[in-house]
Amino acid sequence: MSARILNGNAIRDQIYLELQAEIAALGAAGIRPGLAAVRVGDDPASKLYVNSKIAACEKLGLASFHITPPASTTTEELLAIVNELNSRDDVDGILVQMPLPKQIDSKKILDAVIPAKDVDGFHPVNVGHLVAGRPALVACTPAGVMEILRRSNIPIEGANAVVIGRSDIVGKPQALLLLHANATVTICHSKSKDLPGIARRADIIVAAIGKAAMVTPDFVKPGATVIDVGQIVIHDAAEAERIFAKFPDKLQAFRTKGSVLAGDVHPEVVEVAGAYTPVPGGVGPLTIAMLMSNTVKAARMRRGARAPAAAASRN
Ligand code: GUN
């Protein structure tokens, strides 16, 4: 039997509908939430990501400010940009796209964004709130994974959840969110022993490693839910053939384009899993949806005394 597909685009659309109501309520009080996205230099992947974030703002009617200093920008210059955004009343969320050029001290920059505008949830104050179970602004990708699980009626309470990957951006906050939802959580990483054996105990696997097709069918208990956070562009023909041997459409796409997108989860996992998120069209759309949700939330939190409370249950 083939697994149920958890459609991230459909869940994103549902969240956008809810957000539109909240944005309209804020608009009636004269508040238009605004997001400032800072992209340093010309990294093509960062350009693509930031452009998608700006496009989402435009679609929802949020104000957006796209700031693109050159790759030669110093830490001090970027700090000045962040400080200016911190002080602006029309900027509710600040996002500094990672990774930053090597000469910039990324930690200093992330620490400079005031926690009330930290829509990425990367500031230590927001991370601390998450650890303490009183989250304000939560990292977008793990928050999006929780939306997928909840809105797809995947039981979390009491479930064995295995998070593969321990990054600050995904693995660690993901584990905390699952824990707060009463899952029994295991975090695995590159030094874990018998990764397939640990993963096979999971009712829910979240793969956030950044290694194409690493989670193979032998990692998956029959019927488990498998969430794939990975997005890796494959340029190598042999690798594409190895991963997508049973998926002629993907191989054809590779031959046409010279590249194909893979996740951390091997596509043949569909034969074992109960439900899974595809790549693309799974977790990806939710990352941007949660950024929009965080921006609206930040506007409400910071300027909300000037607006009536609107219903919001995300995070
Ligand atoms: N780079 C990769 N993912 C992210 C993200 O979620 N936010 C930011 N700011 N940079 C990233």
CSV table of C-alpha atoms and ligand atoms in Angstrom, one decimal:
chain,number,residue,atom,x,y,z
A,1,MET,CA,0.0,0.0,0.0
A,2,SER,CA,1.2,3.5,-0.8
A,3,ALA,CA,1.4,6.1,1.9
A,4,ARG,CA,-0.9,9.1,2.3
A,5,ILE,CA,0.7,12.3,0.9
A,6,LEU,CA,0.6,15.2,3.3
A,7,ASN,CA,0.1,18.1,0.9
A,8,GLY,CA,2.0,21.2,2.2
A,9,ASN,CA,0.6,23.5,-0.5
A,10,ALA,CA,-3.0,22.8,0.6
A,11,ILE,CA,-2.1,23.3,4.3
A,12,ARG,CA,-0.3,26.6,3.4
A,13,ASP,CA,-3.4,27.8,1.5
A,14,GLN,CA,-5.6,27.0,4.6
A,15,ILE,CA,-3.2,29.0,6.8
A,16,TYR,CA,-3.2,31.9,4.3
A,17,LEU,CA,-7.0,32.1,4.5
A,18,GLU,CA,-6.9,32.3,8.2
A,19,LEU,CA,-4.1,34.9,8.1
A,20,GLN,CA,-6.0,37.0,5.6
A,21,ALA,CA,-8.8,37.4,8.3
A,22,GLU,CA,-6.2,38.4,10.9
A,23,ILE,CA,-4.5,40.9,8.5
A,24,ALA,CA,-7.9,42.4,7.7
A,25,ALA,CA,-8.7,42.9,11.4
A,26,LEU,CA,-5.3,44.6,11.9
A,27,GLY,CA,-5.9,46.7,8.8
A,28,ALA,CA,-9.2,47.9,10.2
A,29,ALA,CA,-7.2,49.3,13.1
A,30,GLY,CA,-4.8,51.0,10.8
A,31,ILE,CA,-2.0,48.4,11.2
A,32,ARG,CA,-0.3,46.8,8.2
A,33,PRO,CA,2.2,44.2,9.3
A,34,GLY,CA,5.6,44.6,7.7
A,35,LEU,CA,8.5,42.3,7.1
A,36,ALA,CA,12.1,43.4,6.4
A,37,ALA,CA,14.2,40.8,4.6
A,38,VAL,CA,18.0,41.4,4.5
A,39,ARG,CA,20.0,39.4,2.0
A,40,VAL,CA,23.7,40.1,2.0
A,41,GLY,CA,25.5,39.4,-1.4
A,42,ASP,CA,24.2,37.4,-4.4
A,43,ASP,CA,24.0,33.8,-3.3
A,44,PRO,CA,21.6,32.2,-5.8
A,45,ALA,CA,19.8,30.0,-3.3
A,46,SER,CA,19.4,32.9,-0.8
A,47,LYS,CA,18.0,35.1,-3.6
A,48,LEU,CA,15.4,32.5,-4.5
A,49,TYR,CA,14.4,32.0,-0.9
A,50,VAL,CA,14.2,35.7,-0.1
A,51,ASN,CA,12.3,36.5,-3.3
A,52,SER,CA,9.7,33.8,-2.3
A,53,LYS,CA,9.3,35.4,1.1
A,54,ILE,CA,8.8,38.9,-0.4
A,55,ALA,CA,6.3,37.4,-2.9
A,56,ALA,CA,4.3,35.8,-0.1
A,57,CYS,CA,4.1,39.2,1.7
A,58,GLU,CA,2.8,40.8,-1.5
A,59,LYS,CA,0.2,38.0,-2.0
A,60,LEU,CA,-1.1,38.6,1.6
A,61,GLY,CA,-0.9,42.3,1.5
A,62,LEU,CA,1.8,42.7,4.1
A,63,ALA,CA,4.3,45.5,3.7
A,64,SER,CA,7.8,44.2,2.7
A,65,PHE,CA,11.2,45.8,2.7
A,66,HIS,CA,13.9,44.1,0.7
A,67,ILE,CA,17.4,45.2,1.7
A,68,THR,CA,20.3,43.9,-0.3
A,69,PRO,CA,23.7,45.1,0.9
A,70,PRO,CA,26.8,43.9,-1.1
A,71,ALA,CA,28.8,40.7,-0.3
A,72,SER,CA,31.6,42.9,1.1
A,73,THR,CA,29.4,44.3,3.9
A,74,THR,CA,31.1,44.3,7.4
A,75,THR,CA,29.6,43.1,10.7
A,76,GLU,CA,29.5,46.8,11.8
A,77,GLU,CA,27.6,47.9,8.6
A,78,LEU,CA,25.1,45.1,8.9
A,79,LEU,CA,24.6,45.8,12.6
A,80,ALA,CA,23.8,49.4,11.6
A,81,ILE,CA,21.1,48.1,9.1
A,82,VAL,CA,19.6,45.8,11.8
A,83,ASN,CA,19.5,48.6,14.4
A,84,GLU,CA,17.8,50.9,12.0
A,85,LEU,CA,15.1,48.2,11.3
A,86,ASN,CA,14.8,47.6,15.0
A,87,SER,CA,13.8,51.2,15.6
A,88,ARG,CA,11.3,51.5,12.7
A,89,ASP,CA,7.6,51.3,13.7
A,90,ASP,CA,6.5,50.0,10.3
A,91,VAL,CA,8.8,47.0,10.5
A,92,ASP,CA,7.3,44.2,12.6
A,93,GLY,CA,9.6,41.3,11.5
A,94,ILE,CA,13.2,41.3,10.6
A,95,LEU,CA,14.8,38.4,8.7
A,96,VAL,CA,18.5,38.2,8.0
A,97,GLN,CA,18.9,35.4,5.4
A,98,MET,CA,21.5,32.8,6.4
A,99,PRO,CA,24.3,32.0,5.6
A,100,LEU,CA,26.1,35.3,5.8
A,101,PRO,CA,29.5,36.0,4.1
A,102,LYS,CA,32.4,34.7,6.1
A,103,GLN,CA,33.7,38.1,7.3
A,104,ILE,CA,30.4,38.7,9.1
A,105,ASP,CA,29.9,37.5,12.7
A,106,SER,CA,26.5,35.8,12.3
A,107,LYS,CA,25.9,35.4,16.0
A,108,LYS,CA,26.4,39.1,16.7
A,109,ILE,CA,23.9,39.8,13.9
A,110,LEU,CA,21.3,37.3,15.2
A,111,ASP,CA,21.7,38.7,18.7
A,112,ALA,CA,21.1,42.3,17.5
A,113,VAL,CA,17.6,41.6,16.1
A,114,ILE,CA,15.3,42.6,18.9
A,115,PRO,CA,13.4,39.5,20.1
A,116,ALA,CA,10.0,41.1,19.5
A,117,LYS,CA,10.8,41.4,15.7
A,118,ASP,CA,12.7,38.1,15.5
A,119,VAL,CA,10.3,36.3,13.1
A,120,ASP,CA,12.9,33.6,12.5
A,121,GLY,CA,12.9,32.6,16.2
A,122,PHE,CA,16.7,32.5,16.2
A,123,HIS,CA,17.4,35.0,19.0
A,124,PRO,CA,18.5,33.3,22.3
A,125,VAL,CA,15.6,35.0,24.2
A,126,ASN,CA,13.1,33.3,21.9
A,127,VAL,CA,15.0,30.0,22.0
A,128,GLY,CA,14.8,30.3,25.8
A,129,HIS,CA,11.1,30.9,25.7
A,130,LEU,CA,10.7,27.8,23.6
A,131,VAL,CA,12.8,25.7,26.0
A,132,ALA,CA,10.6,27.0,28.9
A,133,GLY,CA,7.4,26.1,27.1
A,134,ARG,CA,6.2,29.6,26.6
A,135,PRO,CA,7.0,30.3,23.0
A,136,ALA,CA,6.5,33.6,21.4
A,137,LEU,CA,8.2,33.5,18.0
A,138,VAL,CA,9.2,30.0,17.0
A,139,ALA,CA,11.6,29.0,14.2
A,140,CYS,CA,9.4,28.7,11.0
A,141,THR,CA,10.3,25.2,9.6
A,142,PRO,CA,9.7,23.3,12.9
A,143,ALA,CA,6.6,25.3,13.6
A,144,GLY,CA,5.4,24.4,10.0
A,145,VAL,CA,6.0,20.7,10.7
A,146,MET,CA,3.7,20.9,13.7
A,147,GLU,CA,1.0,22.5,11.6
A,148,ILE,CA,1.3,19.7,9.1
A,149,LEU,CA,1.0,17.0,11.8
A,150,ARG,CA,-1.9,18.8,13.6
A,151,ARG,CA,-3.9,19.7,10.5
A,152,SER,CA,-3.4,16.1,9.1
A,153,ASN,CA,-4.7,14.6,12.4
A,154,ILE,CA,-1.5,12.7,13.0
A,155,PRO,CA,-1.6,11.8,16.7
A,156,ILE,CA,1.4,13.4,18.6
A,157,GLU,CA,0.6,12.9,22.2
A,158,GLY,CA,2.3,9.7,23.4
A,159,ALA,CA,3.8,9.0,20.0
A,160,ASN,CA,7.5,8.0,19.7
A,161,ALA,CA,9.0,10.9,17.6
A,162,VAL,CA,12.5,10.6,16.2
A,163,VAL,CA,14.2,13.8,15.0
A,164,ILE,CA,17.2,13.1,12.8
A,165,GLY,CA,19.4,16.2,12.9
A,166,ARG,CA,20.3,18.6,15.7
A,167,SER,CA,20.6,22.0,14.0
A,168,ASP,CA,19.7,25.2,15.9
A,169,ILE,CA,17.3,26.1,13.0
A,170,VAL,CA,15.4,22.8,12.8
A,171,GLY,CA,16.4,19.7,14.8
A,172,LYS,CA,16.6,21.3,18.3
A,173,PRO,CA,13.4,23.4,18.1
A,174,GLN,CA,11.6,20.6,16.4
A,175,ALA,CA,12.4,18.2,19.3
A,176,LEU,CA,11.2,20.8,21.8
A,177,LEU,CA,7.9,21.5,20.0
A,178,LEU,CA,7.2,17.7,19.8
A,179,LEU,CA,8.1,17.4,23.5
A,180,HIS,CA,5.6,20.2,24.4
A,181,ALA,CA,3.0,18.3,22.4
A,182,ASN,CA,3.6,15.3,24.7
A,183,ALA,CA,5.5,13.1,22.2
A,184,THR,CA,8.4,10.9,23.5
A,185,VAL,CA,11.2,12.5,21.7
A,186,THR,CA,14.6,11.1,20.6
A,187,ILE,CA,17.1,13.3,18.8
A,188,CYS,CA,19.6,11.5,16.5
A,189,HIS,CA,22.7,12.9,14.8
A,190,SER,CA,25.8,11.8,12.8
A,191,LYS,CA,27.4,10.1,15.9
A,192,SER,CA,24.2,8.2,16.9
A,193,LYS,CA,24.7,4.4,16.9
A,194,ASP,CA,22.2,2.2,14.9
A,195,LEU,CA,20.3,5.1,13.4
A,196,PRO,CA,18.0,2.8,11.4
A,197,GLY,CA,17.2,0.8,14.6
A,198,ILE,CA,16.3,4.0,16.6
A,199,ALA,CA,14.3,5.4,13.7
A,200,ARG,CA,12.3,2.1,13.3
A,201,ARG,CA,10.8,2.6,16.8
A,202,ALA,CA,9.3,5.9,15.6
A,203,ASP,CA,5.6,6.7,15.0
A,204,ILE,CA,6.8,10.0,13.6
A,205,ILE,CA,10.2,10.6,11.9
A,206,VAL,CA,11.4,14.2,11.2
A,207,ALA,CA,14.4,14.1,8.8
A,208,ALA,CA,16.4,17.3,8.9
A,209,ILE,CA,20.0,16.2,8.0
A,210,GLY,CA,20.6,17.7,4.6
A,211,LYS,CA,21.8,14.4,3.1
A,212,ALA,CA,19.9,13.3,0.0
A,213,ALA,CA,17.8,10.2,0.4
A,214,MET,CA,19.6,9.1,3.6
A,215,VAL,CA,16.4,7.9,5.3
A,216,THR,CA,15.8,4.6,3.5
A,217,PRO,CA,12.8,2.2,3.9
A,218,ASP,CA,14.7,0.1,6.5
A,219,PHE,CA,14.5,3.2,8.8
A,220,VAL,CA,10.7,3.2,8.8
A,221,LYS,CA,8.3,1.2,10.8
A,222,PRO,CA,5.3,0.2,8.6
A,223,GLY,CA,2.6,2.9,8.9
A,224,ALA,CA,4.9,5.6,10.4
A,225,THR,CA,4.6,9.2,9.5
A,226,VAL,CA,7.7,10.5,7.8
A,227,ILE,CA,8.3,14.3,7.5
A,228,ASP,CA,11.1,15.3,5.1
A,229,VAL,CA,12.7,18.7,5.8
A,230,GLY,CA,15.6,18.2,3.3
A,231,GLN,CA,15.9,20.1,0.1
A,232,ILE,CA,18.9,19.1,-1.9
A,233,VAL,CA,19.5,19.9,-5.6
A,234,ILE,CA,21.0,16.8,-7.3
A,235,HIS,CA,23.3,17.6,-10.3
A,236,ASP,CA,25.0,14.2,-10.6
A,237,ALA,CA,23.4,11.8,-13.0
A,238,ALA,CA,24.5,8.6,-11.2
A,239,GLU,CA,23.1,9.9,-7.9
A,240,ALA,CA,19.8,10.9,-9.6
A,241,GLU,CA,19.6,7.4,-11.1
A,242,ARG,CA,20.3,5.8,-7.7
A,243,ILE,CA,17.7,7.8,-5.8
A,244,PHE,CA,15.0,7.9,-8.4
A,245,ALA,CA,15.4,4.4,-10.0
A,246,LYS,CA,11.7,3.6,-9.6
A,247,PHE,CA,10.5,7.2,-10.4
A,248,PRO,CA,10.7,7.7,-14.2
A,249,ASP,CA,9.1,11.1,-14.1
A,250,LYS,CA,11.8,12.4,-11.8
A,251,LEU,CA,14.5,10.9,-14.0
A,252,GLN,CA,13.0,12.5,-17.1
A,253,ALA,CA,12.9,15.9,-15.3
A,254,PHE,CA,16.6,15.4,-14.4
A,255,ARG,CA,17.4,14.7,-18.1
A,256,THR,CA,15.5,17.8,-19.2
A,257,LYS,CA,16.7,20.3,-16.6
A,258,GLY,CA,20.1,18.8,-15.6
A,259,SER,CA,19.1,18.8,-11.9
A,260,VAL,CA,16.4,17.4,-9.7
A,261,LEU,CA,15.3,18.2,-6.1
A,262,ALA,CA,15.6,15.4,-3.5
A,263,GLY,CA,14.8,15.3,0.2
A,264,ASP,CA,16.5,13.6,3.1
A,265,VAL,CA,14.1,10.7,2.7
A,266,HIS,CA,14.5,8.1,0.0
A,267,PRO,CA,11.4,8.2,-2.2
A,268,GLU,CA,10.9,4.4,-1.9
A,269,VAL,CA,9.9,5.1,1.7
A,270,VAL,CA,6.4,5.6,0.4
A,271,GLU,CA,6.1,1.9,0.2
A,272,VAL,CA,6.5,1.5,4.0
A,273,ALA,CA,5.3,4.8,5.6
A,274,GLY,CA,1.7,5.5,6.5
A,275,ALA,CA,2.0,9.2,5.6
A,276,TYR,CA,4.8,11.4,4.3
A,277,THR,CA,5.6,14.9,3.0
A,278,PRO,CA,6.8,15.1,-0.6
A,279,VAL,CA,9.7,17.2,-1.8
A,280,PRO,CA,8.9,19.6,-3.2
A,281,GLY,CA,5.4,20.5,-1.9
A,282,GLY,CA,5.7,19.2,1.7
A,283,VAL,CA,7.4,21.2,4.4
A,284,GLY,CA,8.8,23.9,2.1
A,285,PRO,CA,5.5,25.9,1.7
A,286,LEU,CA,4.9,25.8,5.4
A,287,THR,CA,8.3,27.5,6.2
A,288,ILE,CA,7.1,30.6,4.4
A,289,ALA,CA,3.6,30.3,5.7
A,290,MET,CA,4.9,30.3,9.3
A,291,LEU,CA,7.1,33.3,8.5
A,292,MET,CA,4.0,35.2,7.4
A,293,SER,CA,2.2,34.0,10.5
A,294,ASN,CA,5.1,35.1,12.8
A,295,THR,CA,5.1,38.5,11.1
A,296,VAL,CA,1.4,39.0,11.8
A,297,LYS,CA,1.9,37.7,15.3
A,298,ALA,CA,4.8,40.1,15.9
A,299,ALA,CA,2.7,43.0,14.7
A,300,ARG,CA,-0.1,42.0,17.0
A,301,MET,CA,2.2,41.5,20.0
A,302,ARG,CA,4.1,44.8,19.5
A,303,ARG,CA,1.3,47.1,18.1
A,304,GLY,CA,-1.7,45.0,19.3
A,305,ALA,CA,-2.8,47.4,22.0
A,306,ARG,CA,-3.9,49.5,19.1
A,307,ALA,CA,-6.0,46.7,17.5
A,308,PRO,CA,-8.7,44.3,18.6
A,309,ALA,CA,-7.5,40.7,19.3
A,310,ALA,CA,-8.0,38.4,16.3
A,311,ALA,CA,-8.2,34.7,16.6
A,312,ALA,CA,-4.9,32.9,16.3
A,313,SER,CA,-4.0,29.4,17.4
A,314,ARG,CA,-0.8,28.7,15.6
A,315,ASN,CA,2.4,28.0,17.5
B,1,GUN,N1,18.6,30.0,5.8
B,1,GUN,C1,18.1,28.7,5.7
B,1,GUN,N2,16.9,28.7,6.3
B,1,GUN,C2,16.7,29.9,6.9
B,1,GUN,C3,15.6,30.4,7.6
B,1,GUN,O1,14.7,29.8,8.0
B,1,GUN,N3,15.8,31.8,7.9
B,1,GUN,C4,16.9,32.5,7.6
B,1,GUN,N4,16.9,33.8,7.9
B,1,GUN,N5,17.9,32.0,6.8
B,1,GUN,C5,17.8,30.7,6.5
